[in-house]
């Protein structure tokens, strides 16, 4: 499933109850710079054993991703330059790189997901910091809005058995990691150059 917006009308789509197996990428919703994909829904899909990404969103607002099973892809859920999206009640496991990778996102809610065994058997490459349950970072891109990651809520997730960290965050403003069970990762929460971060009420155990 590949949706691309060139004239700002990739809105209000529903992608649900699909089986996407043994393909390239799973679901991709993207647009060109400064256009928006708004109010889309991705739910109840099985996305497994694909050589590319499970779900990829770019320049999306108000998208809900819920109740998907995403496993054995190169990366589970990837979002770049997004605002106001919600990721909840998904199982994201055994993907080769990160379970969820968020780059340049604002007002993102991530809750009640299972992020398990991501990173495979590979050793973490410090240059790319893969193998995390959840990775959040900011990256400056010329003439692109949302050049930081801010107001990210990570709540009530089970994040376990990932190759590197349960949550890896860098250059993020107003990150809240609250009420999660973060167990059996080499590192629970890694905070690099983040500001106004709140990490509380989590169950944290490390290998």
Backbone as JSON, one array per atom type, in Angstrom:
{
  "sequence": "XXXXXXXXXXXXXXXXXXXXXXXXXXXXXXXXXXXXXXXXXXXXXXXXXXXXXXXXXXXXXXXXXXXXXXXXXXXXXXXXXXXXXXXXXXXXXXXXXXXXXXXXXXXXXXXXXXXXXXXXXXXXXXXXXXXXXXXXXXXXXXXXXXXXXXXXXXXXXXXXXXXXXXXXXXXXXXXXXXXXXXXXXXXXXXXXXXXXXXXXXXXXXXX",
  "N": [[0.85, -1.19, 0.0], [0.84, 2.02, -1.05], [0.67, 5.33, -0.7], [0.84, 8.51, -2.06], [1.08, 11.98, -1.79], [0.59, 14.67, -3.9], [-0.91, 16.9, -4.41], [-2.11, 17.76, -2.13], [-4.38, 16.29, -1.24], [-4.43, 13.88, 0.13], [-6.06, 12.68, 2.31], [-8.06, 11.6, 5.11], [-8.13, 8.8, 4.72], [-8.7, 5.28, 5.11], [-6.97, 2.51, 6.12], [-7.27, -0.64, 6.68], [-7.59, -3.93, 8.17], [-5.95, -5.57, 6.52], [-3.65, -7.95, 5.07], [-0.31, -7.95, 4.79], [2.3, -9.41, 3.57], [5.51, -10.87, 3.12], [6.56, -9.02, 1.22], [7.78, -5.9, -0.21], [7.87, -2.96, 1.1], [5.51, -2.28, 3.76], [3.03, -0.43, 4.55], [2.89, 2.76, 3.23], [2.63, 6.18, 3.63], [3.06, 9.22, 2.29], [4.18, 12.54, 1.48], [4.98, 15.43, -0.52], [7.28, 18.09, 0.34], [5.95, 20.48, 2.6], [3.3, 19.98, 1.93], [0.43, 18.26, 3.29], [-0.59, 15.24, 4.83], [-3.53, 14.3, 6.2], [-5.46, 13.19, 9.02], [-5.67, 10.36, 8.68], [-6.23, 6.79, 8.93], [-4.86, 3.84, 10.23], [-5.29, 0.61, 10.85], [-5.66, -2.61, 12.5], [-4.14, -4.3, 10.86], [-2.1, -6.92, 9.48], [1.25, -7.04, 9.22], [3.99, -8.32, 8.02], [7.16, -10.02, 7.74], [8.36, -8.55, 5.66], [10.69, -7.04, 3.38], [11.26, -4.37, 3.59], [10.06, -1.42, 5.24], [7.65, -1.59, 7.9], [5.38, 0.23, 8.54], [5.28, 3.47, 7.21], [5.27, 6.92, 7.64], [5.18, 10.22, 6.39], [5.27, 13.7, 6.77], [2.72, 13.88, 8.0], [-0.39, 14.48, 9.64], [-2.45, 14.09, 12.48], [-2.91, 11.34, 12.26], [-3.98, 8.07, 13.1], [-2.62, 5.16, 14.34], [-3.32, 1.98, 15.07], [-3.75, -1.15, 16.83], [-2.33, -2.92, 15.14], [-0.4, -5.68, 13.91], [2.95, -6.02, 13.67], [5.72, -7.34, 12.4], [9.0, -8.77, 11.9], [10.06, -7.14, 9.85], [12.24, -4.77, 8.14], [12.22, -2.43, 9.66], [9.9, -1.38, 12.16], [7.63, 0.74, 12.69], [7.92, 3.83, 11.17], [8.21, 7.29, 11.4], [8.48, 10.46, 9.98], [8.85, 13.95, 10.27], [6.26, 14.67, 11.39], [3.08, 15.5, 12.93], [0.94, 15.51, 15.72], [0.12, 12.81, 15.74], [-1.03, 9.5, 16.68], [0.05, 6.51, 18.16], [-0.99, 3.47, 19.09], [-1.68, 0.5, 21.0], [-0.47, -1.45, 19.41], [1.33, -4.36, 18.3], [4.67, -4.67, 18.0], [7.25, -6.3, 16.89], [10.34, -8.15, 16.74], [11.59, -6.9, 14.56], [14.21, -5.87, 12.29], [15.7, -3.51, 12.77], [14.77, -0.79, 14.46], [11.92, -0.84, 16.69], [9.89, 1.25, 16.79], [10.52, 4.23, 15.11], [10.98, 7.57, 15.4], [11.35, 10.61, 13.87], [11.81, 14.01, 14.01], [9.2, 14.93, 15.18], [6.13, 16.28, 16.46], [3.96, 16.67, 19.22], [3.17, 13.93, 19.68], [1.65, 10.87, 20.52], [2.29, 7.9, 22.14], [1.25, 4.88, 23.1], [0.37, 2.0, 25.09], [1.49, -0.03, 23.57], [3.19, -3.03, 22.49], [6.51, -3.54, 22.36], [8.86, -5.48, 21.3], [11.75, -7.52, 21.26], [13.17, -6.27, 19.14], [15.69, -5.48, 16.76], [17.01, -7.81, 16.37], [19.61, -10.22, 16.13], [21.79, -8.67, 15.8], [24.65, -6.67, 16.68], [24.55, -3.53, 18.31], [25.05, -0.68, 16.3], [26.83, 2.07, 16.97], [26.88, 4.37, 15.49], [24.45, 4.57, 14.25], [22.59, 3.76, 16.09], [20.67, 1.55, 16.33], [18.27, -1.1, 16.91], [16.52, -0.52, 19.01], [13.64, -0.41, 21.17], [12.0, 1.88, 21.0], [12.94, 4.69, 19.19], [13.81, 8.08, 19.21], [14.46, 11.1, 17.62], [15.89, 14.24, 16.53], [16.37, 16.0, 13.49], [17.97, 18.27, 11.48], [16.7, 19.6, 8.54], [16.96, 21.22, 5.5], [14.71, 23.8, 4.78], [12.45, 22.5, 5.73], [9.63, 22.03, 7.79], [9.09, 21.5, 11.39], [11.61, 20.84, 12.67], [12.53, 19.63, 14.92], [12.08, 17.35, 17.67], [9.37, 17.27, 19.75], [7.29, 17.49, 22.66], [6.51, 14.73, 23.16], [4.76, 11.94, 24.13], [5.14, 9.04, 25.92], [3.64, 6.32, 27.04], [2.5, 3.77, 29.2], [3.43, 1.47, 27.85], [4.69, -1.79, 26.94], [7.96, -2.6, 26.82], [10.41, -4.51, 25.75], [13.23, -6.8, 25.76], [14.79, -5.83, 23.63], [17.54, -5.15, 21.36], [19.25, -2.97, 21.89], [18.41, -0.22, 23.46], [15.5, 0.28, 25.53], [14.04, 2.73, 25.29], [15.36, 5.17, 23.27], [16.41, 8.39, 23.12], [17.23, 11.44, 21.56], [18.2, 14.86, 21.41], [15.65, 15.93, 21.96], [12.74, 17.71, 22.94], [10.7, 18.24, 25.74], [9.92, 15.52, 26.43], [8.03, 12.86, 27.64], [8.18, 10.01, 29.53], [6.37, 7.65, 30.87], [4.95, 5.43, 33.22], [5.54, 3.0, 31.96], [6.42, -0.42, 31.26], [9.55, -1.42, 31.17], [11.67, -3.68, 30.31], [14.37, -6.05, 30.47], [16.11, -5.08, 28.49], [19.33, -4.11, 27.22], [19.82, -1.43, 27.93], [17.68, 0.77, 29.65], [16.34, 3.48, 29.43], [17.67, 5.85, 27.34], [18.96, 9.03, 27.32], [19.91, 11.61, 25.47], [21.13, 14.72, 25.26], [18.61, 15.92, 25.62], [15.86, 18.07, 26.52], [13.85, 19.29, 29.22], [12.74, 16.85, 30.11], [10.69, 14.22, 31.33], [10.8, 11.41, 33.23], [9.2, 8.9, 34.71], [7.6, 6.77, 37.12], [7.98, 4.29, 35.89], [8.47, 0.78, 35.34], [11.53, -0.61, 35.51], [13.88, -2.75, 34.35], [17.08, -4.1, 33.69], [19.09, -6.12, 31.48]],
  "CA": [[0.0, 0.0, 0.0], [1.7, 3.18, -1.19], [-0.1, 6.52, -1.0], [1.7, 9.69, -2.14], [0.3, 13.19, -1.98], [1.24, 15.74, -4.66], [-1.75, 18.09, -4.5], [-2.72, 18.05, -0.83], [-5.64, 15.66, -0.95], [-4.26, 12.54, 0.68], [-6.64, 12.86, 3.63], [-9.23, 10.82, 5.51], [-8.08, 7.44, 4.21], [-8.71, 4.19, 6.06], [-6.24, 1.32, 5.69], [-7.52, -1.56, 7.79], [-7.9, -5.33, 7.92], [-5.15, -6.09, 5.41], [-2.5, -8.83, 5.33], [0.79, -7.56, 3.91], [3.28, -10.4, 3.96], [6.51, -11.26, 2.12], [6.59, -7.99, 0.18], [8.85, -4.92, 0.02], [7.38, -2.2, 2.23], [4.13, -2.56, 4.13], [2.14, 0.71, 4.28], [3.62, 4.03, 3.13], [1.87, 7.4, 3.35], [4.04, 10.29, 2.26], [3.84, 13.7, 0.66], [6.1, 16.31, -0.8], [7.5, 19.1, 1.36], [4.97, 21.53, 2.88], [1.95, 19.45, 1.82], [0.06, 17.53, 4.48], [-1.52, 14.11, 4.82], [-4.21, 14.53, 7.47], [-6.6, 12.43, 9.53], [-5.74, 9.01, 8.13], [-6.37, 5.72, 9.92], [-4.21, 2.56, 9.9], [-5.65, -0.26, 11.97], [-6.01, -4.02, 12.37], [-3.41, -4.91, 9.75], [-0.99, -7.82, 9.72], [2.35, -6.59, 8.36], [5.02, -9.23, 8.51], [8.12, -10.66, 6.83], [8.65, -7.71, 4.5], [12.09, -6.65, 3.32], [11.37, -2.94, 3.89], [9.45, -0.89, 6.44], [6.29, -2.01, 8.18], [4.56, 1.41, 8.28], [6.07, 4.69, 7.08], [4.51, 8.15, 7.47], [5.98, 11.42, 6.23], [4.45, 14.9, 6.7], [1.35, 13.45, 8.32], [-1.0, 15.08, 10.83], [-3.7, 13.52, 12.96], [-3.06, 9.94, 11.87], [-4.09, 7.08, 14.17], [-2.11, 3.82, 14.03], [-3.72, 1.18, 16.22], [-4.12, -2.55, 16.74], [-1.65, -3.62, 14.06], [0.67, -6.62, 14.25], [4.04, -5.63, 12.77], [6.87, -8.16, 12.81], [9.94, -9.32, 10.92], [10.36, -6.2, 8.78], [13.51, -4.1, 8.43], [11.9, -1.54, 10.77], [8.47, -1.53, 12.4], [6.9, 1.97, 12.35], [8.83, 4.97, 10.99], [7.52, 8.55, 11.12], [9.36, 11.61, 9.83], [8.19, 15.25, 10.08], [4.85, 14.45, 11.66], [2.52, 16.26, 14.05], [-0.37, 15.15, 16.22], [-0.23, 11.43, 15.46], [-1.15, 8.58, 17.81], [0.4, 5.11, 17.94], [-1.44, 2.78, 20.3], [-2.18, -0.88, 21.02], [0.14, -2.26, 18.36], [2.42, -5.28, 18.64], [5.77, -4.41, 17.07], [8.26, -7.2, 17.42], [11.28, -8.9, 15.91], [12.04, -6.17, 13.37], [15.66, -5.91, 12.25], [16.31, -2.28, 13.29], [14.02, -0.3, 15.62], [10.49, -1.1, 16.69], [9.32, 2.52, 16.33], [11.52, 5.27, 14.9], [10.33, 8.87, 15.22], [12.3, 11.68, 13.56], [11.16, 15.31, 13.83], [7.77, 14.82, 15.44], [5.57, 17.16, 17.47], [2.65, 16.29, 19.77], [2.99, 12.52, 19.33], [1.22, 10.04, 21.64], [2.66, 6.5, 21.92], [0.76, 4.24, 24.32], [-0.21, 0.66, 25.15], [2.08, -0.89, 22.56], [4.2, -4.02, 22.86], [7.71, -3.37, 21.52], [9.59, -6.63, 21.84], [12.74, -8.26, 20.47], [13.6, -5.56, 17.93], [17.14, -5.42, 16.62], [17.51, -9.13, 15.98], [20.83, -10.69, 16.79], [22.9, -7.79, 15.47], [25.18, -5.78, 17.7], [24.17, -2.15, 18.0], [26.02, 0.19, 15.65], [26.68, 3.34, 17.69], [26.69, 5.47, 14.53], [23.05, 4.63, 13.85], [21.78, 3.46, 17.26], [19.55, 0.7, 15.98], [17.96, -2.13, 17.89], [15.77, 0.05, 20.13], [12.19, -0.52, 21.12], [11.55, 3.18, 20.49], [13.99, 5.66, 18.98], [13.3, 9.42, 18.93], [15.57, 12.03, 17.37], [15.64, 15.41, 15.7], [17.35, 16.16, 12.43], [17.75, 19.5, 10.72], [16.6, 19.42, 7.1], [16.76, 22.55, 4.93], [13.39, 24.21, 4.29], [11.43, 21.56, 6.17], [9.13, 22.36, 9.12], [9.22, 20.49, 12.45], [12.99, 20.4, 12.71], [12.88, 19.08, 16.22], [11.08, 16.44, 18.22], [8.92, 17.91, 20.98], [6.02, 17.09, 23.23], [6.33, 13.32, 22.86], [4.26, 11.21, 25.29], [5.34, 7.59, 25.83], [2.93, 5.95, 28.26], [1.83, 2.48, 29.38], [3.88, 0.49, 26.86], [5.6, -2.87, 27.33], [9.12, -2.47, 25.95], [11.24, -5.57, 26.33], [14.07, -7.72, 24.99], [15.35, -5.21, 22.43], [18.98, -5.33, 21.31], [19.96, -1.83, 22.47], [17.68, 0.43, 24.55], [14.05, 0.31, 25.47], [13.76, 4.04, 24.69], [16.56, 5.95, 22.96], [15.98, 9.73, 22.71], [18.29, 12.44, 21.43], [17.81, 16.19, 20.93], [14.2, 15.97, 22.05], [12.24, 18.66, 23.91], [9.44, 17.87, 26.37], [9.65, 14.08, 26.32], [7.49, 12.24, 28.84], [8.19, 8.54, 29.54], [5.64, 7.48, 32.13], [4.1, 4.27, 33.45], [5.85, 1.91, 31.05], [7.19, -1.56, 31.73], [10.73, -1.44, 30.3], [12.4, -4.78, 30.94], [15.24, -6.97, 29.73], [16.88, -4.43, 27.45], [20.64, -3.74, 27.76], [19.63, -0.13, 28.55], [16.25, 1.06, 29.73], [16.05, 4.75, 28.76], [18.87, 6.63, 27.02], [18.57, 10.42, 27.13], [21.07, 12.33, 24.98], [20.92, 16.14, 24.91], [17.18, 16.24, 25.63], [15.5, 19.12, 27.46], [12.53, 19.23, 29.84], [12.34, 15.45, 30.04], [10.1, 13.63, 32.53], [10.84, 9.95, 33.22], [8.69, 8.58, 36.04], [6.62, 5.7, 37.34], [8.21, 3.17, 34.99], [9.13, -0.41, 35.85], [12.71, -0.7, 34.66], [14.86, -3.79, 34.64], [18.04, -4.25, 32.6], [19.74, -7.42, 31.43]],
  "C": [[0.89, 1.24, 0.0], [0.83, 4.35, -1.61], [0.84, 7.72, -0.98], [0.87, 10.89, -2.52], [1.11, 14.23, -2.76], [0.4, 17.02, -4.69], [-2.6, 18.29, -3.24], [-4.13, 17.48, -0.69], [-5.5, 14.2, -0.56], [-4.74, 12.56, 2.13], [-7.8, 11.89, 3.85], [-9.28, 9.44, 4.85], [-8.11, 6.44, 5.35], [-8.01, 3.0, 5.43], [-6.36, 0.31, 6.82], [-7.86, -2.96, 7.29], [-7.22, -5.88, 6.66], [-4.07, -7.04, 5.93], [-1.42, -8.48, 4.31], [2.01, -8.36, 4.33], [4.22, -10.68, 2.79], [6.53, -10.31, 0.92], [7.8, -7.1, 0.38], [8.53, -4.12, 1.26], [5.92, -2.57, 2.52], [3.2, -1.45, 3.7], [2.97, 1.99, 4.29], [2.64, 5.15, 2.81], [2.85, 8.55, 3.41], [3.57, 11.39, 1.32], [5.1, 14.49, 0.37], [6.17, 17.39, 0.28], [6.38, 20.14, 1.37], [3.53, 21.13, 2.55], [1.69, 18.58, 3.05], [-0.82, 16.34, 4.13], [-2.22, 14.15, 6.18], [-5.3, 13.5, 7.73], [-6.77, 11.08, 8.83], [-5.77, 7.98, 9.26], [-5.72, 4.45, 9.39], [-4.47, 1.61, 11.06], [-5.93, -1.69, 11.56], [-5.39, -4.67, 11.13], [-2.35, -5.88, 10.26], [0.1, -7.48, 8.72], [3.6, -7.35, 8.8], [5.9, -9.75, 7.38], [8.32, -9.87, 5.54], [10.1, -7.25, 4.54], [12.31, -5.19, 3.69], [10.71, -2.58, 5.21], [8.05, -1.46, 6.64], [5.29, -0.91, 7.85], [5.47, 2.63, 8.22], [5.14, 5.86, 6.82], [5.47, 9.32, 7.32], [5.05, 12.62, 6.02], [2.97, 14.58, 6.91], [0.89, 14.13, 9.6], [-2.27, 14.31, 11.19], [-3.95, 12.09, 12.53], [-3.1, 9.04, 13.1], [-3.6, 5.74, 13.64], [-2.42, 2.94, 15.23], [-4.0, -0.28, 15.85], [-3.57, -3.25, 15.49], [-0.64, -4.61, 14.64], [1.77, -6.45, 13.22], [5.3, -6.38, 13.2], [7.73, -8.54, 11.62], [10.06, -8.47, 9.66], [11.72, -5.58, 9.05], [13.35, -3.14, 9.61], [10.38, -1.54, 10.93], [7.64, -0.35, 11.92], [7.91, 3.11, 12.28], [8.0, 6.2, 10.66], [8.54, 9.67, 11.05], [8.53, 12.87, 9.56], [6.67, 15.14, 10.22], [4.39, 15.28, 12.85], [1.16, 15.68, 14.43], [-0.82, 13.74, 15.9], [-0.27, 10.6, 16.73], [-0.79, 7.17, 17.37], [0.0, 4.34, 19.19], [-1.89, 1.35, 20.01], [-1.7, -1.7, 19.84], [1.14, -3.25, 18.98], [3.49, -5.1, 17.56], [6.96, -5.22, 17.56], [9.12, -7.83, 16.33], [11.57, -8.23, 14.56], [13.55, -5.98, 13.44], [16.32, -4.7, 12.89], [15.57, -1.83, 14.54], [12.56, -0.74, 15.52], [9.73, 0.09, 16.15], [10.45, 3.53, 16.22], [10.8, 6.56, 14.55], [11.41, 9.92, 15.01], [11.53, 12.96, 13.26], [9.63, 15.18, 13.98], [7.34, 15.75, 16.56], [4.2, 16.63, 17.91], [2.29, 14.86, 19.36], [2.67, 11.73, 20.59], [1.5, 8.58, 21.29], [2.28, 5.73, 23.18], [0.25, 2.83, 24.07], [0.27, -0.25, 24.02], [2.98, -1.94, 23.2], [5.34, -3.89, 21.86], [8.73, -4.39, 22.02], [10.55, -7.21, 20.8], [13.09, -7.57, 19.15], [15.12, -5.41, 17.93], [17.77, -6.74, 16.26], [18.74, -9.51, 16.77], [22.01, -9.76, 16.55], [23.39, -7.03, 16.7], [24.83, -4.36, 17.3], [25.33, -1.4, 17.38], [25.84, 1.58, 16.25], [26.47, 4.52, 16.74], [25.22, 5.64, 14.16], [22.1, 4.35, 15.01], [20.5, 2.71, 16.89], [19.3, -0.3, 17.1], [17.26, -1.62, 19.13], [14.3, -0.32, 20.02], [11.58, 0.72, 20.51], [12.75, 4.1, 20.37], [13.38, 6.98, 18.56], [14.49, 10.33, 18.69], [15.07, 13.21, 16.57], [16.75, 15.53, 14.68], [17.01, 17.41, 11.64], [17.78, 19.2, 9.23], [16.24, 20.77, 6.5], [15.35, 22.72, 4.39], [12.28, 23.21, 4.64], [10.95, 21.96, 7.56], [9.36, 21.22, 10.1], [10.65, 19.95, 12.51], [13.44, 20.07, 14.13], [11.82, 18.05, 16.6], [10.67, 17.0, 19.57], [7.53, 17.44, 21.36], [5.65, 15.66, 22.79], [5.91, 12.61, 24.15], [4.42, 9.72, 25.04], [4.79, 6.99, 27.12], [2.33, 4.55, 28.15], [2.17, 1.48, 28.27], [4.67, -0.62, 27.56], [6.74, -2.88, 26.34], [10.19, -3.42, 26.48], [12.1, -6.28, 25.29], [14.57, -7.14, 23.67], [16.88, -5.24, 22.5], [19.74, -4.19, 21.99], [19.17, -1.26, 23.66], [16.18, 0.22, 24.4], [13.58, 1.58, 24.78], [15.08, 4.77, 24.49], [16.11, 7.3, 22.41], [17.17, 10.66, 22.64], [17.71, 13.73, 20.88], [16.29, 16.38, 20.91], [13.79, 16.92, 23.17], [10.88, 18.19, 24.43], [9.04, 16.42, 26.05], [9.15, 13.57, 27.67], [7.49, 10.72, 28.65], [7.61, 8.12, 30.89], [4.83, 6.18, 32.13], [4.32, 3.13, 32.48], [6.53, 0.77, 31.8], [8.34, -1.76, 30.75], [11.69, -2.47, 30.87], [13.27, -5.52, 29.94], [15.81, -6.37, 28.45], [18.27, -4.14, 28.02], [20.62, -2.37, 28.45], [18.14, 0.19, 28.56], [15.88, 2.31, 28.95], [17.37, 5.49, 28.57], [18.42, 8.03, 26.63], [19.83, 11.2, 26.73], [20.66, 13.74, 24.54], [19.44, 16.47, 24.75], [16.92, 17.3, 26.69], [14.08, 18.91, 27.97], [11.93, 17.83, 29.72], [11.78, 14.99, 31.38], [10.09, 12.11, 32.36], [10.4, 9.49, 34.61], [7.69, 7.42, 35.99], [6.76, 4.55, 36.34], [8.78, 1.99, 35.79], [10.31, -0.67, 34.94], [13.64, -1.8, 35.19], [15.78, -3.92, 33.45], [18.64, -5.64, 32.66], [21.01, -7.41, 32.24]]
}
